């Protein structure tokens, strides 16, 4: 399996622009997670899906952030409008069954976002 | 408040030496604890997972220990290699939450030749 695939790997955009990050989870995994990582705050869970349904979006910082999972093999994280403080690495991750069973969460390589 | 604290924040050692990274947590009730390795510019990769009943678990040159009574875990790296340079993150899951994983801030390890 190719693992969790994210795109783009790097993006530089101007403040106010819309940013869309994409993720393809590992085939067969029923949980998908979006994380954000910064030097100051470390890894933060933004939202996660189970069987394409958003379960907990309490980590989404503001209404400017939205995430969708239209099918089992694709998810997007959108920021509109983007701000410089959104600059971070955004990780998508997936797992089979819940972590409560001890199953490992597999991370993508991340999307490095810089908002200028 | 559920917390995971790691120490040291950063560590520099010479290639071939051993080192131990620490993780203290206050998450209760406890379900499991994981150690992840994150290379610069990459996503975290799981090294090991430990449940309440496990005291020691090894993965090659990596050995994790867990003391559930004192709520402490350690990751010991033996005969370090340059490729061990990375951030090591401790993650704890509580037992009463649906998917609450508490992430530590990580220890940045640098191996010098």
XYZ file of C-alpha atoms in Angstrom:
229
model
C 0.000 0.000 0.000
C 1.184 3.528 -0.764
C 0.304 4.831 2.658
C -1.597 8.015 3.383
C -1.181 10.389 0.456
C -1.408 14.143 0.897
C -1.262 17.003 -1.550
C 0.133 19.505 -2.012
C 3.362 18.847 -0.135
C 4.179 22.526 0.001
C 2.052 25.582 -0.561
C 2.783 29.261 -0.252
C -0.211 31.534 -0.539
C -1.163 35.099 0.152
C -3.314 36.109 3.074
C -6.983 36.003 2.180
C -6.676 33.263 -0.395
C -8.480 29.951 -0.176
C -6.364 26.897 0.584
C -7.469 23.319 -0.054
C -5.471 20.394 1.290
C -6.207 16.889 0.057
C -5.832 13.451 1.544
C -6.203 9.876 0.399
C -6.261 7.490 3.367
C -4.964 3.938 3.360
C -7.474 1.685 1.632
C -9.702 -0.106 4.119
C -9.116 2.313 6.963
C -12.333 3.613 8.464
C -10.926 6.477 10.538
C -9.410 9.621 9.080
C -7.787 12.420 11.052
C -6.584 15.920 10.284
C -3.803 17.272 12.511
C -1.935 20.543 12.558
C 1.635 20.841 13.807
C 3.494 24.003 14.797
C 6.617 24.610 16.818
C 4.628 26.428 19.481
C 1.717 24.022 19.923
C 2.997 20.675 18.682
C 0.486 18.277 17.135
C -3.172 19.254 17.458
C -6.142 17.178 16.352
C -8.432 19.314 14.205
C -11.143 16.853 13.202
C -11.682 13.169 12.644
C -14.074 11.076 10.574
C -15.409 7.572 11.028
C -16.835 5.939 7.912
C -16.838 9.337 6.177
C -18.881 10.972 8.946
C -17.316 13.802 10.995
C -17.279 12.680 14.619
C -15.437 15.417 16.476
C -14.550 18.790 15.014
C -13.918 20.530 18.327
C -10.300 21.068 17.360
C -11.143 23.137 14.297
C -9.877 26.585 15.238
C -12.421 28.784 13.506
C -15.213 28.886 10.972
C -12.575 29.618 8.370
C -11.652 25.934 8.576
C -13.834 23.219 7.080
C -13.287 19.557 6.273
C -15.164 17.098 4.138
C -14.960 13.425 3.352
C -17.230 12.732 0.371
C -16.124 9.096 0.131
C -13.921 6.531 1.839
C -10.881 7.381 -0.248
C -10.792 11.168 -0.194
C -10.904 14.055 2.234
C -10.243 17.785 2.036
C -9.350 20.433 4.564
C -10.177 23.933 3.426
C -9.129 27.276 4.874
C -11.002 30.327 3.625
C -9.793 33.012 3.983
C -6.283 32.033 5.006
C -4.255 34.057 7.523
C -0.526 34.092 8.350
C -1.192 32.363 11.686
C -2.499 29.365 9.742
C 1.060 28.638 8.608
C 1.839 25.126 9.818
C 2.250 21.547 8.705
C -1.088 19.834 8.226
C -1.073 16.069 8.592
C -3.704 13.638 7.461
C -3.741 10.237 9.160
C -5.845 7.109 9.024
C -6.398 3.950 11.017
C -8.447 0.772 10.960
C -10.984 0.516 13.767
C -10.492 2.881 16.635
C -7.300 3.619 18.525
C -9.079 2.237 21.543
C -8.257 -1.181 20.129
C -4.600 -0.226 20.029
C -4.464 0.040 16.277
C -1.803 2.306 14.911
C -2.545 5.629 13.291
C -0.645 6.066 10.029
C 0.375 9.557 9.037
C 0.901 11.115 5.647
C 3.971 13.184 4.839
C 2.178 16.424 5.615
C 1.269 19.561 3.715
C 3.561 22.487 4.555
C 1.478 25.660 4.387
C 2.941 29.141 4.455
C 0.572 32.103 4.376
C 2.292 35.417 3.667
C -6.281 18.037 33.382
C -4.921 15.273 31.149
C -1.333 16.056 30.251
C 1.738 14.427 28.765
C 5.144 15.900 29.532
C 8.368 14.838 27.914
C 11.959 15.413 28.888
C 14.441 16.483 27.916
C 13.182 18.953 25.348
C 16.249 18.270 23.250
C 19.284 16.014 23.470
C 22.568 15.751 21.596
C 24.656 12.582 21.854
C 27.503 10.992 19.953
C 26.881 8.171 17.517
C 27.117 4.799 19.212
C 26.034 6.069 22.620
C 22.844 5.102 24.432
C 20.166 7.500 25.587
C 16.875 7.505 27.455
C 13.900 9.752 26.837
C 11.246 10.314 29.478
C 7.471 10.692 29.352
C 5.278 11.507 32.361
C 1.517 11.634 32.070
C -1.510 12.449 34.149
C -4.090 10.861 31.842
C -6.559 8.774 33.834
C -8.007 6.280 33.393
C -5.234 5.030 31.167
C -5.655 2.912 28.047
C -2.375 2.833 26.167
C 0.810 4.756 25.495
C 2.591 5.053 22.186
C 5.971 6.312 21.117
C 6.254 7.895 17.684
C 9.373 8.858 15.761
C 9.131 11.902 13.517
C 11.953 12.572 11.082
C 12.398 16.176 9.981
C 9.923 16.962 7.238
C 8.046 13.691 7.612
C 4.955 12.442 9.382
C 5.174 10.604 12.726
C 5.738 6.862 12.558
C 4.720 4.512 15.349
C 7.552 2.783 17.206
C 5.696 0.945 19.921
C 2.443 0.818 21.829
C 2.091 -0.285 25.435
C -1.002 -1.162 27.400
C -1.569 -1.094 31.130
C -0.267 -4.601 31.707
C 2.951 -4.238 29.752
C 6.166 -3.131 31.452
C 8.672 -3.428 28.617
C 8.491 -3.658 24.877
C 11.343 -3.687 22.386
C 11.536 -2.768 18.725
C 15.078 -3.363 17.524
C 17.374 -0.913 19.275
C 14.389 0.840 20.842
C 13.096 -0.332 24.220
C 10.086 1.267 25.850
C 9.180 0.840 29.501
C 5.989 1.693 31.296
C 5.248 2.122 34.992
C 1.499 2.586 35.194
C 1.648 3.180 38.949
C 3.907 6.202 38.682
C 2.528 7.137 35.256
C 5.940 7.185 33.661
C 7.350 5.796 30.453
C 10.796 5.827 28.960
C 12.250 5.136 25.537
C 15.778 3.772 25.562
C 17.849 3.841 22.402
C 20.841 1.547 22.275
C 23.940 2.075 20.142
C 22.543 5.199 18.516
C 22.899 5.767 14.780
C 22.798 8.953 12.752
C 19.390 7.900 11.442
C 18.019 8.065 14.980
C 18.131 11.858 14.751
C 14.456 12.823 14.971
C 11.756 14.001 17.323
C 10.309 11.334 19.594
C 6.734 11.911 20.667
C 4.891 10.228 23.514
C 1.122 9.869 23.067
C -1.293 8.668 25.731
C -4.850 7.538 25.282
C -7.367 7.635 28.071
C -9.875 4.855 28.480
C -13.057 6.850 28.887
C -12.951 9.048 25.824
C -13.899 8.155 22.330
C -10.698 9.166 20.641
C -8.820 11.439 22.961
C -5.120 11.094 22.287
C -2.952 13.392 24.397
C 0.253 14.268 22.562
C 3.492 15.247 24.262
C 5.597 18.060 22.856
C 8.333 15.633 21.869
C 12.055 15.300 22.486
C 14.330 16.415 19.676
C 17.254 14.006 19.481
C 20.392 14.818 17.516
C 23.037 12.191 16.915
C 26.479 13.569 16.091
C 29.146 11.568 14.275
